[in-house]
Structure formats: C-alpha cells, structure tokens
XYZ file of C-alpha atoms in Angstrom:
245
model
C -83.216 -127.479 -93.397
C -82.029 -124.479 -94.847
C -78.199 -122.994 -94.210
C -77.686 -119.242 -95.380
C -74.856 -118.446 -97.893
C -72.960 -116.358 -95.019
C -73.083 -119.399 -92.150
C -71.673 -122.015 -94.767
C -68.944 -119.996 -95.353
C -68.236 -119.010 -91.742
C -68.533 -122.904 -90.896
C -66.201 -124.026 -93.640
C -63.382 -121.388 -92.824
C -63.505 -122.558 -89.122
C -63.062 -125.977 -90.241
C -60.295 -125.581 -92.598
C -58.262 -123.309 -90.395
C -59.098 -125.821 -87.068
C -57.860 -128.273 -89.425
C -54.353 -125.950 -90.213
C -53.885 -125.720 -86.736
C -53.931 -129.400 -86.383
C -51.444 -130.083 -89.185
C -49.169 -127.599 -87.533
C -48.983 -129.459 -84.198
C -48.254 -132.903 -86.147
C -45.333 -131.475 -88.825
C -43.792 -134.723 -91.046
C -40.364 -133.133 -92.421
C -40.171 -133.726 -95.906
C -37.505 -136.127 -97.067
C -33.727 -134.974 -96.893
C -34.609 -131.888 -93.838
C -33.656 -131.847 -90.541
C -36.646 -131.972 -87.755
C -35.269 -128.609 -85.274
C -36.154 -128.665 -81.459
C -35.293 -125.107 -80.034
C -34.121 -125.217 -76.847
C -34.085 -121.779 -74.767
C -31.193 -121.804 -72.337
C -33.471 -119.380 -69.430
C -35.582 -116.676 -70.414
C -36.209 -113.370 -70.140
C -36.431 -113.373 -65.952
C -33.126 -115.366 -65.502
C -35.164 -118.438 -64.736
C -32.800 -121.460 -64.031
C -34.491 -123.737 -66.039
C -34.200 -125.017 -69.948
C -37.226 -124.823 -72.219
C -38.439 -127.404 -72.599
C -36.622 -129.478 -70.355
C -37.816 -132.955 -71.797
C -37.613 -134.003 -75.281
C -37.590 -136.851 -77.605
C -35.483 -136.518 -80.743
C -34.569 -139.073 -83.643
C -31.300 -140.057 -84.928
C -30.395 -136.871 -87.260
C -32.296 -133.966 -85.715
C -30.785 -130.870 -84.334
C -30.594 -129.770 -80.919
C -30.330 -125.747 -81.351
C -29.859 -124.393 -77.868
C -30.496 -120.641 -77.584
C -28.975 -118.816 -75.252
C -30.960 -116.100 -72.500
C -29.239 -113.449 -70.501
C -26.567 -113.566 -68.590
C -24.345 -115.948 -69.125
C -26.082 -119.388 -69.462
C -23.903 -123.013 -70.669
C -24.917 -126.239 -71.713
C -22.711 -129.274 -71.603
C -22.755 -133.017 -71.933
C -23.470 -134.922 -68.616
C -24.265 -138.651 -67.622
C -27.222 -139.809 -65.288
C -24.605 -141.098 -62.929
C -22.568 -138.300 -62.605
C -24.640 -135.031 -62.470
C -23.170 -131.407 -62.816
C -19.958 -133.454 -64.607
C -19.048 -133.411 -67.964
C -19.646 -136.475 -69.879
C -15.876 -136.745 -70.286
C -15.450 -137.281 -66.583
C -16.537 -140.488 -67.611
C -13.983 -141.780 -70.256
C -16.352 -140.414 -73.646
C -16.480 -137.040 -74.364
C -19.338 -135.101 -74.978
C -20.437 -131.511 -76.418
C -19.841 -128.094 -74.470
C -20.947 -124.873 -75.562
C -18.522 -122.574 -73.527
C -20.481 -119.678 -71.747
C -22.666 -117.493 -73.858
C -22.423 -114.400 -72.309
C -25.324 -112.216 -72.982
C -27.557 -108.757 -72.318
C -30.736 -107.905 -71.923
C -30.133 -104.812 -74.619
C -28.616 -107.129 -76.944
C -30.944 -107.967 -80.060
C -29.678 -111.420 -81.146
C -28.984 -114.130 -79.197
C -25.676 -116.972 -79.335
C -26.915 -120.389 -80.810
C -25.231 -123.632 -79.630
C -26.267 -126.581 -82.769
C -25.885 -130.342 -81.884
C -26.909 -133.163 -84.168
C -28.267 -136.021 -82.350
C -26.338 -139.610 -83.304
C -28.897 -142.060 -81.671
C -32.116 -142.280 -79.206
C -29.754 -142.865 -76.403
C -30.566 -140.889 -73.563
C -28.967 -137.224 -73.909
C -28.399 -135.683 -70.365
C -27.197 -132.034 -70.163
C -26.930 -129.208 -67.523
C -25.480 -125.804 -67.625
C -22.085 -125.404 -65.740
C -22.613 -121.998 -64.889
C -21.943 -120.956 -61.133
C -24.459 -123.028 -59.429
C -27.073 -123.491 -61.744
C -26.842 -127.172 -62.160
C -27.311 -127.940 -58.129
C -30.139 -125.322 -58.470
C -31.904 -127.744 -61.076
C -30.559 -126.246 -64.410
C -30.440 -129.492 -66.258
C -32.317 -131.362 -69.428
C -32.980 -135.048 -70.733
C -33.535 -135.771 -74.659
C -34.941 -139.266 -74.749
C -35.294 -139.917 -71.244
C -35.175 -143.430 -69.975
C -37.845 -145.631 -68.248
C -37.065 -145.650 -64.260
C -34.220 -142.471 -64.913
C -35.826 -139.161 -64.962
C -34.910 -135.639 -65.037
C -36.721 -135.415 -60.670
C -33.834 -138.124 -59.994
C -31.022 -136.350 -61.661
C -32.033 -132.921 -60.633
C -32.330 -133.996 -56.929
C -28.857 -135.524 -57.165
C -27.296 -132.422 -58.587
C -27.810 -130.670 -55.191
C -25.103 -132.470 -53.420
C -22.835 -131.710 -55.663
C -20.590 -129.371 -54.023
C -18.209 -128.462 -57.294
C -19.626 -127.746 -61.060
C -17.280 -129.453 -63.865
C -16.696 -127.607 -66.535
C -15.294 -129.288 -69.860
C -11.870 -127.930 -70.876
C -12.415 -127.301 -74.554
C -15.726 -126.583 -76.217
C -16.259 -129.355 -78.862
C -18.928 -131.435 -80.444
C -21.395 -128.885 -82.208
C -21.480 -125.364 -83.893
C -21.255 -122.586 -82.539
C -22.678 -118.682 -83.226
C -20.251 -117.904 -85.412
C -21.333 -120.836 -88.041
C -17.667 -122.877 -87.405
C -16.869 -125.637 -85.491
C -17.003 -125.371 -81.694
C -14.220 -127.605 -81.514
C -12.547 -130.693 -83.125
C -14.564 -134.260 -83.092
C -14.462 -135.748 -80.343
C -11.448 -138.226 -80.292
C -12.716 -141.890 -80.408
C -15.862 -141.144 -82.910
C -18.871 -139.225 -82.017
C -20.616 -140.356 -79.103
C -24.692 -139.787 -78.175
C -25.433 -135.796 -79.145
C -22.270 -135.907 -80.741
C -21.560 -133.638 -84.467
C -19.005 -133.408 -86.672
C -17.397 -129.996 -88.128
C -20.355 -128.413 -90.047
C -23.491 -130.137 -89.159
C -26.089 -130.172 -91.502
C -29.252 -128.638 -90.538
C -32.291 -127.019 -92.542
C -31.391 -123.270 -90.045
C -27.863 -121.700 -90.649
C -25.842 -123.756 -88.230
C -24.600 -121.642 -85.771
C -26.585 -118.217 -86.851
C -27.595 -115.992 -84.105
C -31.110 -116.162 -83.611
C -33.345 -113.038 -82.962
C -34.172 -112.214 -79.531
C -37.811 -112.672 -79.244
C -39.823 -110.162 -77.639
C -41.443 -112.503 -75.210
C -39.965 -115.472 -72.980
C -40.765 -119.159 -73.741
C -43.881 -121.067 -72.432
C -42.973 -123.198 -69.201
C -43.563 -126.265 -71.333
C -41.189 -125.293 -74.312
C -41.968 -126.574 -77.952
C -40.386 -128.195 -80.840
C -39.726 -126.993 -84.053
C -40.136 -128.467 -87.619
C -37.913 -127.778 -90.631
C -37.565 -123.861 -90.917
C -40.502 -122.130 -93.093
C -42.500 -126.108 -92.860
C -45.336 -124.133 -90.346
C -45.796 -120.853 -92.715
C -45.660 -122.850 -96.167
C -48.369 -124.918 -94.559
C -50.647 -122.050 -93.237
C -50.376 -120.432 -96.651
C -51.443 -123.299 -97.959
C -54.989 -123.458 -96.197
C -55.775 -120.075 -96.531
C -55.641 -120.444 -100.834
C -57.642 -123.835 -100.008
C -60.225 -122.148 -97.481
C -60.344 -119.051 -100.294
C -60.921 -121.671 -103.119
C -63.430 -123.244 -100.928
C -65.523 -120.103 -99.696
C -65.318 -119.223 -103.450
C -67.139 -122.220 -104.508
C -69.920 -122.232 -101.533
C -70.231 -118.438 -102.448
C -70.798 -119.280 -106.528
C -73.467 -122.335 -105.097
C-alpha cells in the first residue's frame, strides 16, 4: 500500500494538533503556579446564574470571580443557611462588596480568593433577590449536599444577608479587600496579597462574547498558548521530515 507525500502530511498534522487539543483539556501546572478557575459572575444577558456553577479546586488554587453587568456580588455562605453570610454562623467568610458594572464599560472588576482546603465552598450573590432566584455556586460539593438542595432552599428565604465588611480576598484594585478574617482563615479564606500566577485583583477584559452554560477552568496564565506553540514547531518539524522522506 502506497500513501502519497501530501496525505501523510495531512494525516500527521491532524494527529498532532488532535493530540494539542487533548493536552489542553488535561493542563498539569508546573511546580510553584497557581491552577486559576474563572468564574463569571452573569453574563452578557443578565442571566442569574454563575459560570460554571460547580467546581472542584485543590488546596492553593485561585477562585477569580469576574464580574458581568449590573451589579452582581459574591459572598461566603453555608449549606445550612442559604442567602446568609458565612459569618451568620460564628466563622467568617469572604465578600466581594457589589461590583457595579456597564454594558459600555471595557474591563470588568475581579474578586481573587485562594482556596485553604477541599472543604465544601458554598457562595451566592447578595444582590436584590438573586440568591432566592438561584444565584448561588458550590466548589467541592459534597456527597448527599448539592447545589438543587441549596438552591431550592434559597427561595424561602424572605431577607438576603449581606456581610458588613468586604474581607477575605483581593479585590480590582490589586489590595486587600479587607483584613484576615479574625480567628485564622477559614475554607476559601486569603490573606492580604494572595499569590496567584494572574495579577491579583487586575481587571480583566470584557470579552466580546458571554460564557458557555457549562463554564470552564483555567490553568496557569499563558500554560494553554505556550503549549499550542509548542505543537505547531513539533507538527512543522514533523511535516518537514515526512516531506524530506
């Protein structure tokens, strides 16, 4: 069987970039950088809803919450106690404040949290009546508690807490949101600073289209493009070779 110059090469860039793509959806953060999972706060049509809504994170990543028009929150909650503030319940947890925002601005406010443990994370924003409308997230969720349980519970909640200082992450302006909370830092919890592989805190540009219903995480910043660079020199190395053959 005989294969023509021109199909080798077509069949061996298909492979090699199937094989990028791959890679990209498995990313292992090299040693001493923070694994990122953007989190939209709403979208483009003011959908009451966080993106993605269900997420597993490790002890040390980053939680950067990005925030949508208009004015979208995100604060600390317990499964017991939905549309509260985790301080409600004797710990205190983080609080972004509202991020006001407009659909003709060009960047958008950036809420950082470094996650302490795999503890279950639950969080909802305390804006008007978002959280009884089903405006709320999980990061670790655990067996028999899910995000259907706490979501449905939130609508009989007739009054929204809202934390009284905003504490425990960074905010847009790359400082402290707040002082530690007192006691040490609980689940979700971060000290002044944070220490992430993004500028903690920078505003991040307001993409041009809304996130997928099913959200995404994101590796350490630049891991995705270093890696797709890195296929096309090996798929023009290898088309060079078949092409010299």
């Amino acid at each position: 069987m005989h294969f023509s110059r021109k199909a080798l090469t077509s069949a061996a860039t298909a492979l090699l970039f199937s094989t990028a793509t791959a890679q990209q959806l498995n990313i292992t953060v090299p040693s001493g950088q923070v694994m990122t999972h953007v989190i939209q706060v709403s979208d483009a049509n003011g959908t009451l809803a966080f993106f993605p809504s269900e997420l597993t994170a490790n002890k040390g990543d980053l939680l950067q919450f990005q925030f949508w028009p208009k004015a979208h929150s995100v604060a600390q909650s317990s499964f017991a106690s939905p549309c509260q503030p985790l301080d409600s319940a004797g710990t205190t947890g983080f609080w972004s404040g509202f991020m006001p925002v407009t659909p003709q601005d060009t960047t958008m406010p950036v809420f950082s949290v470094v996650v302490n443990d795999t503890k279950p994370i639950w969080a909802y924003c305390a804006t008007g009546k978002h959280c009884q409308a089903g405006m709320a997230l999980v990061v670790n969720p655990p067996v028999g508690k899910t995000l259907a349980m706490y979501q449905a519970a939130a609508k009989s909640v007739e009054v929204t807490g809202i934390p009284s200082t905003v504490e425990g992450g960074t905010a847009t302006n790359g400082t402290a949101a707040g002082p530690a909370p007192s006691g040490g830092l609980g689940s979700g919890d971060v000290a002044a600073g944070g220490n992430t592989t993004v500028p903690a805190g920078s505003s991040a540009v307001m993409p041009s289209t809304q996130p997928s219903s099913t959200g995404a995480t994101a590796g350490a910043a630049g891991l995705k493009v270093t890696t797709g660079k890195a296929m096309v020199a090996l798929v023009a190395a290898f088309v060079g070779f078949v092409c010299v053959v």
